Coordinates of N, CA, C and O in Angstrom, one line a residue:
X12 N 0.4 -1.3 -0.1 CA -0.3 0.5 -0.3 C 1.0 1.3 -0.4 O 2.3 1.5 0.5
X13 N 0.6 2.3 -0.5 CA 1.2 3.4 -0.8 C 1.2 4.0 0.9 O -0.8 4.1 1.0
X14 N 2.3 5.1 0.7 CA 1.9 5.9 2.0 C 0.9 7.2 1.7 O 2.1 8.1 0.8
X15 N 0.5 7.9 1.7 CA -0.2 9.2 1.3 C -0.8 9.6 2.9 O -1.0 9.0 3.8
X16 N -1.5 11.0 2.9 CA -1.8 11.6 3.8 C -3.7 10.9 4.2 O -3.5 10.5 5.5
X17 N -3.9 10.5 3.1 CA -5.1 9.6 3.1 C -4.9 8.5 4.0 O -5.9 7.7 4.9
X18 N -4.0 7.7 3.9 CA -3.5 6.9 4.8 C -2.6 7.7 6.1 O -2.4 5.9 6.9
X19 N -3.1 8.5 6.4 CA -2.6 8.5 7.7 C -1.1 9.4 7.7 O -0.7 9.8 9.0
X20 N -0.8 9.5 6.9 CA 1.2 9.8 6.2 C 0.7 10.9 7.2 O 0.1 11.7 7.1
X21 N 1.8 11.8 8.5 CA 2.1 12.9 9.1 C 2.3 13.9 8.0 O 3.4 13.9 7.5
X22 N 1.8 15.0 8.0 CA 1.9 15.8 7.0 C 2.7 17.7 8.1 O 1.1 18.3 8.5
X23 N 3.2 18.6 7.6 CA 3.2 19.7 8.2 C 2.1 20.5 7.4 O 1.5 20.4 6.7
X24 N 2.3 22.1 8.7 CA 0.8 22.9 8.2 C 1.0 23.3 6.7 O 0.0 23.7 6.2
X25 N 2.3 23.5 6.4 CA 2.6 24.3 5.7 C 1.8 23.4 4.2 O 3.0 23.4 2.3
X26 N 2.5 21.7 4.1 CA 2.0 20.7 3.3 C 3.4 19.5 2.5 O 3.3 18.7 2.3
X27 N 4.2 20.5 3.8 CA 6.0 20.0 4.0 C 5.7 18.5 4.3 O 4.9 18.5 5.0
X28 N 6.8 17.5 4.7 CA 6.6 16.6 5.0 C 8.2 16.6 5.9 O 9.2 16.8 5.6
X29 N 8.0 16.1 7.0 CA 9.5 15.9 7.9 C 9.5 14.3 8.0 O 9.0 13.5 7.9
X30 N 10.6 14.2 7.0 CA 11.0 12.5 7.3 C 11.0 12.1 8.1 O 10.6 10.8 8.0
X31 N 11.7 12.8 9.3 CA 11.4 12.0 10.8 C 10.6 11.4 11.1 O 10.6 10.2 11.7
X32 N 10.0 12.3 11.1 CA 8.0 11.7 11.3 C 7.8 11.2 10.5 O 6.5 9.8 11.2
X33 N 8.3 11.4 9.0 CA 6.6 10.1 8.0 C 7.6 9.1 8.5 O 6.9 7.5 8.3
X34 N 9.0 8.4 8.9 CA 9.8 7.4 8.9 C 9.5 6.8 10.1 O 9.0 5.5 10.5
X35 N 8.9 7.6 11.8 CA 8.6 6.9 12.2 C 7.2 5.9 12.2 O 6.7 5.4 12.5
X36 N 6.3 7.1 11.2 CA 5.2 6.5 11.4 C 4.7 5.4 10.5 O 4.3 4.3 11.2
X37 N 6.1 5.2 9.0 CA 6.0 4.3 8.4 C 6.5 2.9 9.2 O 6.1 2.1 8.9
X38 N 7.9 3.3 9.9 CA 7.8 1.8 11.0 C 6.6 1.6 11.7 O 6.6 0.5 11.8
X39 N 5.9 2.7 12.2 CA 4.9 1.6 13.1 C 3.8 0.9 12.4 O 3.4 0.0 12.6
X40 N 4.2 1.6 10.6 CA 3.1 0.6 10.2 C 3.5 -0.8 9.8 O 2.4 -1.8 9.3
X41 N 5.1 -0.9 9.2 CA 5.7 -2.2 9.3 C 5.2 -2.5 10.4 O 5.2 -3.7 10.1
X42 N 5.6 -2.1 11.6 CA 5.8 -2.9 12.6 C 4.4 -3.4 13.0 O 3.7 -5.1 12.9
X43 N 2.8 -3.4 13.0 CA 1.7 -3.3 12.8 C 1.8 -4.1 11.6 O 0.8 -6.0 11.7
X44 N 1.8 -4.3 10.4 CA 1.8 -5.2 9.9 C 2.6 -7.0 10.0 O 2.1 -8.4 9.8
X45 N 3.5 -6.2 10.1 CA 4.6 -7.9 11.1 C 3.3 -8.2 12.2 O 3.5 -9.5 12.0
X46 N 3.3 -7.5 13.1 CA 2.7 -8.4 14.0 C 1.0 -9.0 13.2 O 0.4 -10.0 14.3
X47 N 0.3 -8.5 12.6 CA -0.6 -8.8 11.4 C -0.3 -10.4 11.3 O -0.8 -11.3 11.5
X48 N 0.8 -10.2 10.2 CA 1.3 -11.2 9.7 C 1.8 -12.3 11.0 O 1.1 -13.8 10.5
X49 N 2.4 -12.3 11.8 CA 2.7 -13.4 12.6 C 1.8 -14.0 14.0 O 1.0 -14.8 13.7
X50 N 0.5 -12.8 14.2 CA -0.8 -13.3 14.4 C -1.5 -14.8 13.2 O -1.8 -15.3 14.0
X51 N -1.1 -14.1 12.3 CA -1.7 -15.1 11.0 C -1.1 -16.1 11.2 O -1.9 -16.8 10.3
X52 N -0.1 -16.4 11.3 CA 0.7 -17.6 10.9 C 0.9 -17.6 9.4 O 1.4 -18.9 9.5
X53 N 1.8 -16.6 9.2 CA 2.2 -16.6 7.5 C 3.6 -16.5 7.7 O 4.2 -15.3 7.2
X54 N 4.2 -17.5 7.8 CA 5.4 -17.3 7.7 C 6.4 -17.2 8.5 O 5.7 -16.8 9.9
X55 N 7.0 -16.6 8.2 CA 8.2 -16.2 9.6 C 8.1 -14.7 9.7 O 7.6 -14.2 9.1
X56 N 7.7 -14.1 11.0 CA 8.2 -12.6 11.2 C 8.9 -11.6 10.8 O 8.9 -11.3 10.3
X57 N 10.4 -12.4 11.0 CA 11.4 -11.4 10.3 C 11.0 -11.4 8.7 O 11.3 -10.6 8.0
X58 N 10.9 -12.9 8.0 CA 10.6 -13.0 6.9 C 9.8 -11.8 6.5 O 9.5 -10.6 5.3
X59 N 8.0 -11.7 7.1 CA 7.5 -10.5 6.6 C 8.0 -9.2 7.2 O 7.5 -8.3 6.2
X60 N 8.3 -9.3 8.2 CA 9.0 -7.7 8.1 C 10.1 -7.4 7.4 O 9.7 -6.0 6.5
X61 N 10.9 -8.6 7.0 CA 11.7 -7.5 5.6 C 11.0 -7.2 4.6 O 11.3 -6.5 3.8
X62 N 9.6 -8.1 3.9 CA 8.8 -8.0 3.1 C 8.1 -6.7 3.4 O 8.4 -5.9 2.2
X63 N 7.6 -6.1 4.3 CA 7.0 -5.2 4.2 C 8.2 -3.9 4.4 O 7.7 -2.7 4.2
X64 N 9.2 -4.1 4.9 CA 9.8 -3.0 5.0 C 10.8 -2.9 3.6 O 11.1 -1.5 3.6
X65 N 11.0 -3.8 2.5 CA 11.8 -3.4 1.4 C 10.3 -2.8 0.6 O 11.0 -1.4 -0.3
X66 N 9.0 -3.3 1.0 CA 8.0 -1.9 -0.1 C 7.7 -0.9 1.0 O 7.4 -0.3 -0.2
X67 N 7.9 -0.4 1.9 CA 7.9 1.1 2.4 C 8.9 1.4 1.5 O 9.3 2.8 1.2
X68 N 10.7 0.5 1.6 CA 11.6 1.5 1.0 C 11.3 2.0 -1.1 O 11.6 3.1 -1.0
X69 N 10.6 1.0 -1.0 CA 10.4 1.3 -2.5 C 9.1 2.7 -2.2 O 9.1 3.2 -3.9
X70 N 8.4 2.6 -1.5 CA 7.4 3.7 -1.9 C 8.0 4.5 -1.7 O 7.6 5.9 -2.3
X71 N 8.6 5.1 -1.0 CA 9.5 6.9 -0.4 C 10.4 6.6 -1.7 O 10.3 7.9 -2.0
X72 N 10.8 6.0 -2.4 CA 12.3 5.6 -3.1 C 11.0 6.7 -4.8 O 11.3 7.2 -5.2
X73 N 9.8 5.7 -5.1 CA 9.1 6.1 -5.5 C 8.5 7.5 -5.2 O 8.1 8.5 -6.4
X74 N 8.3 7.8 -4.4 CA 7.8 9.4 -4.1 C 8.4 9.7 -4.2 O 8.7 11.1 -5.1
X75 N 10.4 9.9 -3.7 CA 11.1 10.9 -4.3 C 11.5 11.4 -5.8 O 11.6 12.2 -6.0
X76 N 11.1 10.0 -6.5 CA 11.2 10.0 -8.2 C 10.3 11.0 -8.4 O 9.9 11.6 -9.6
X77 N 8.7 10.9 -8.2 CA 7.8 11.7 -8.5 C 7.8 13.4 -8.0 O 6.6 13.8 -8.2
X78 N 8.5 13.5 -6.8 CA 8.6 14.3 -6.5 C 7.0 14.4 -5.4 O 6.5 15.4 -5.5
X79 N 7.1 13.9 -5.0 CA 5.9 13.5 -3.8 C 6.1 13.9 -2.2 O 5.3 14.8 -1.8
X80 N 7.5 14.2 -2.4 CA 7.8 14.8 -1.0 C 9.1 15.6 -1.5 O 9.9 14.8 -2.7
X81 N 10.0 16.7 -0.8 CA 11.0 16.7 -1.1 C 12.4 16.6 -0.1 O 11.9 16.5 1.2
X82 N 13.7 16.9 -0.5 CA 14.4 16.7 0.7 C 14.0 17.3 1.5 O 14.3 18.8 1.3
X83 N 14.7 17.6 2.5 CA 14.6 18.5 3.6 C 15.1 19.7 3.9 O 14.9 20.7 4.0
X84 N 16.0 19.6 3.5 CA 17.5 20.6 2.7 C 16.5 21.8 1.6 O 16.7 23.1 1.8
X85 N 15.7 21.1 0.6 CA 14.8 21.9 -0.4 C 13.7 21.9 0.4 O 13.4 23.8 0.2
X86 N 13.2 21.9 1.7 CA 11.9 22.6 2.4 C 13.0 23.5 2.4 O 12.1 24.4 3.1
X87 N 13.4 23.5 3.6 CA 14.4 24.6 4.6 C 14.9 25.8 3.8 O 14.3 26.4 4.1
X88 N 15.4 25.7 2.1 CA 15.4 27.1 1.0 C 14.3 27.6 0.9 O 14.6 29.2 1.8
X89 N 12.9 27.2 0.9 CA 11.9 27.6 0.6 C 11.2 28.6 2.2 O 10.9 29.3 2.0
X90 N 11.6 27.3 3.1 CA 11.0 28.2 4.6 C 12.2 29.3 4.7 O 11.3 31.0 5.1
X91 N 13.0 29.4 5.2 CA 14.1 30.6 4.7 C 13.7 31.7 3.9 O 13.5 32.6 4.3
X92 N 13.6 31.1 2.3 CA 13.1 32.5 1.4 C 12.1 33.3 2.1 O 12.0 34.2 2.0
X93 N 10.9 32.3 2.5 CA 9.2 33.2 2.8 C 9.7 33.7 4.1 O 8.9 34.7 4.1
X94 N 10.3 33.4 5.2 CA 10.7 34.5 5.8 C 11.9 35.2 5.5 O 11.2 36.7 6.4
X95 N 12.6 35.5 5.1 CA 13.6 36.6 4.1 C 12.3 37.5 3.7 O 12.6 38.9 3.7
X96 N 11.6 37.2 3.1 CA 10.6 38.0 2.3 C 9.7 38.8 3.1 O 9.5 39.5 3.2
X97 N 9.4 37.6 4.2 CA 8.3 38.6 5.0 C 9.6 40.1 5.9 O 8.5 40.7 6.4
X98 N 10.7 39.4 6.2 CA 11.3 40.3 7.2 C 11.7 41.6 6.4 O 11.3 42.2 6.7
X99 N 11.6 41.2 5.4 CA 12.2 42.3 4.2 C 11.1 43.3 4.2 O 10.8 44.6 4.0
X100 N 9.7 43.0 4.5 CA 8.5 43.7 4.5 C 8.1 43.9 5.8 O 7.9 45.5 5.2
X101 N 8.1 43.7 6.5 CA 8.0 44.3 8.1 C 8.7 45.1 7.6 O 8.5 47.0 8.6
X102 N 10.2 44.7 7.7 CA 11.0 46.3 8.0 C 10.3 47.3 7.8 O 11.6 48.8 7.1
X103 N 9.8 47.0 6.0 CA 10.2 48.4 4.7 C 8.8 48.8 5.6 O 8.6 49.8 5.0
X104 N 8.0 48.2 6.1 CA 6.5 49.1 6.6 C 6.7 50.4 6.9 O 5.5 51.3 6.1
X105 N 7.5 50.7 7.9 CA 8.2 52.0 8.4 C 7.9 52.9 7.7 O 7.6 54.2 7.5
X106 N 8.6 53.1 6.8 CA 8.9 53.5 5.4 C 7.9 54.0 4.7 O 7.6 55.3 4.5
X107 N 7.2 52.6 4.5 CA 5.7 53.0 3.6 C 5.3 54.3 4.2 O 4.1 54.3 3.4
X108 N 4.6 53.6 6.0 CA 3.6 54.4 5.4 C 3.8 55.3 6.7 O 2.9 56.1 7.1
X109 N 4.5 55.5 7.3 CA 5.0 56.9 7.9 C 4.8 58.2 6.9 O 3.3 59.3 8.0
X110 N 4.7 58.2 5.8 CA 3.4 59.7 5.2 C 2.6 59.4 5.3 O 1.9 60.5 5.2
X111 N 2.2 58.0 5.2 CA 0.5 58.3 5.0 C -0.2 58.4 6.5 O -1.2 59.0 6.4
X112 N 0.6 58.1 7.1 CA -0.2 58.1 8.3 C 0.3 59.3 9.2 O -0.9 59.5 9.8
X113 N 0.9 60.1 8.7 CA 0.7 61.4 9.3 C -0.6 62.5 9.1 O -1.2 62.4 8.1
X114 N -0.9 62.9 10.8 CA -2.1 63.5 10.5 C -3.3 62.8 10.5 O -4.3 63.1 10.4
X115 N -3.1 61.8 10.7 CA -4.4 60.2 10.9 C -5.1 60.2 11.9 O -3.5 60.8 13.7
X116 N -6.0 60.1 12.2 CA -6.5 59.8 13.7 C -5.8 58.6 13.7 O -5.8 57.4 13.6
X117 N -5.9 58.0 15.6 CA -5.8 56.5 16.3 C -6.6 55.5 15.6 O -5.6 54.9 14.9
X118 N -7.4 55.6 15.2 CA -8.4 54.7 14.8 C -8.5 54.3 13.3 O -8.0 53.3 12.5
X119 N -7.8 55.2 12.8 CA -7.1 55.5 11.1 C -6.3 54.6 11.1 O -6.2 53.9 10.4
X120 N -5.2 55.1 12.3 CA -3.9 54.2 11.9 C -3.9 53.0 11.9 O -3.3 52.1 11.5
X121 N -4.6 53.1 13.1 CA -4.9 51.1 13.5 C -5.6 50.4 12.1 O -4.9 49.4 12.3
X122 N -6.5 51.1 11.7 CA -7.2 50.6 10.5 C -6.3 50.2 9.4 O -5.9 49.3 8.8
X123 N -5.5 51.4 8.9 CA -4.7 51.3 7.9 C -3.5 50.3 8.6 O -3.2 49.5 7.5
X124 N -3.0 50.2 9.6 CA -1.9 49.5 9.5 C -2.6 47.8 9.7 O -1.3 47.2 8.6
X125 N -3.5 47.7 10.3 CA -4.3 46.4 10.0 C -4.3 46.0 8.2 O -3.8 44.2 8.0
X126 N -4.6 46.9 7.7 CA -5.0 46.8 6.6 C -3.3 46.4 5.7 O -3.5 44.9 5.0
X127 N -2.6 46.8 6.0 CA -1.1 46.4 5.4 C -0.5 45.4 5.9 O 0.1 44.4 5.2
X128 N -0.6 44.9 7.5 CA 0.4 44.0 7.7 C -1.0 42.5 6.9 O -0.5 41.9 7.2
X129 N -2.6 43.0 7.1 CA -2.8 41.6 6.3 C -2.7 41.4 4.7 O -2.3 40.1 4.6
X130 N -2.1 42.4 3.8 CA -2.0 41.9 2.6 C -0.2 41.7 2.8 O -0.3 40.6 1.9
X131 N 0.6 41.9 3.6 CA 1.9 41.2 3.8 C 1.7 39.5 4.4 O 2.2 39.0 3.8
X132 N 0.4 39.5 5.4 CA 0.6 38.1 5.3 C 0.2 37.2 4.4 O 0.2 36.2 4.4
X133 N -1.2 37.5 3.9 CA -1.7 37.4 2.0 C -0.8 37.2 1.0 O -1.1 36.1 0.9
X134 N 0.4 37.9 1.3 CA 1.4 38.1 0.0 C 2.4 37.1 0.8 O 2.6 35.6 -0.5
X135 N 2.9 36.7 2.1 CA 3.2 35.4 2.6 C 2.7 34.5 2.1 O 3.9 33.7 2.4
X136 N 1.4 34.1 2.7 CA 0.9 33.0 2.7 C 0.5 32.2 0.9 O -0.1 31.8 1.2
X137 N 0.4 33.0 0.2 CA 0.2 33.3 -0.9 C -1.5 33.5 -1.6 O -1.7 32.7 -2.3
X138 N -2.0 34.2 -0.7 CA -3.3 34.0 -1.0 C -3.7 35.1 -1.1 O -3.3 36.4 -1.1
X139 N -4.4 35.4 -2.3 CA -4.5 36.7 -3.2 C -5.9 37.5 -2.6 O -5.8 38.8 -2.9
X140 N -6.8 37.4 -2.1 CA -7.6 38.3 -1.5 C -7.3 37.8 0.0 O -7.6 36.7 0.7
X141 N -7.0 38.9 0.8 CA -6.7 38.1 2.1 C -8.3 39.1 3.3 O -9.2 40.6 2.8
X142 N -9.3 38.6 3.8 CA -10.1 38.3 4.5 C -9.8 39.3 5.5 O -8.4 39.6 6.4
X143 N -11.0 40.1 6.2 CA -10.9 41.1 6.6 C -11.4 40.4 8.1 O -12.4 40.2 8.1

């Protein structure tokens, strides 16, 4: 059986996978399959565990080849790039909004800043329309 989110494969909130968590999840499935095989009396437990482990290795290899998961370093590079983009946007906020805020009332300032921050969050998250 393939390993997919629909089968319970753990996934991070951003859609990426933590390989160590996936491996732990998969090992649990391997152990459960071996235990079922042992209870059913179908051959040696060691042989069945080997078969299940081999199938798991092939599933992971196939998933890597088809792009179903990315290497940890690649995911980390993307995360760092997103954080740096948000950091630049946040550090540029004071310079961008200072001229607009001059002369505004506190409530107007709050509403304006809230809108700008939501827009930045939306851009960071890849959302084109941000709810207020």
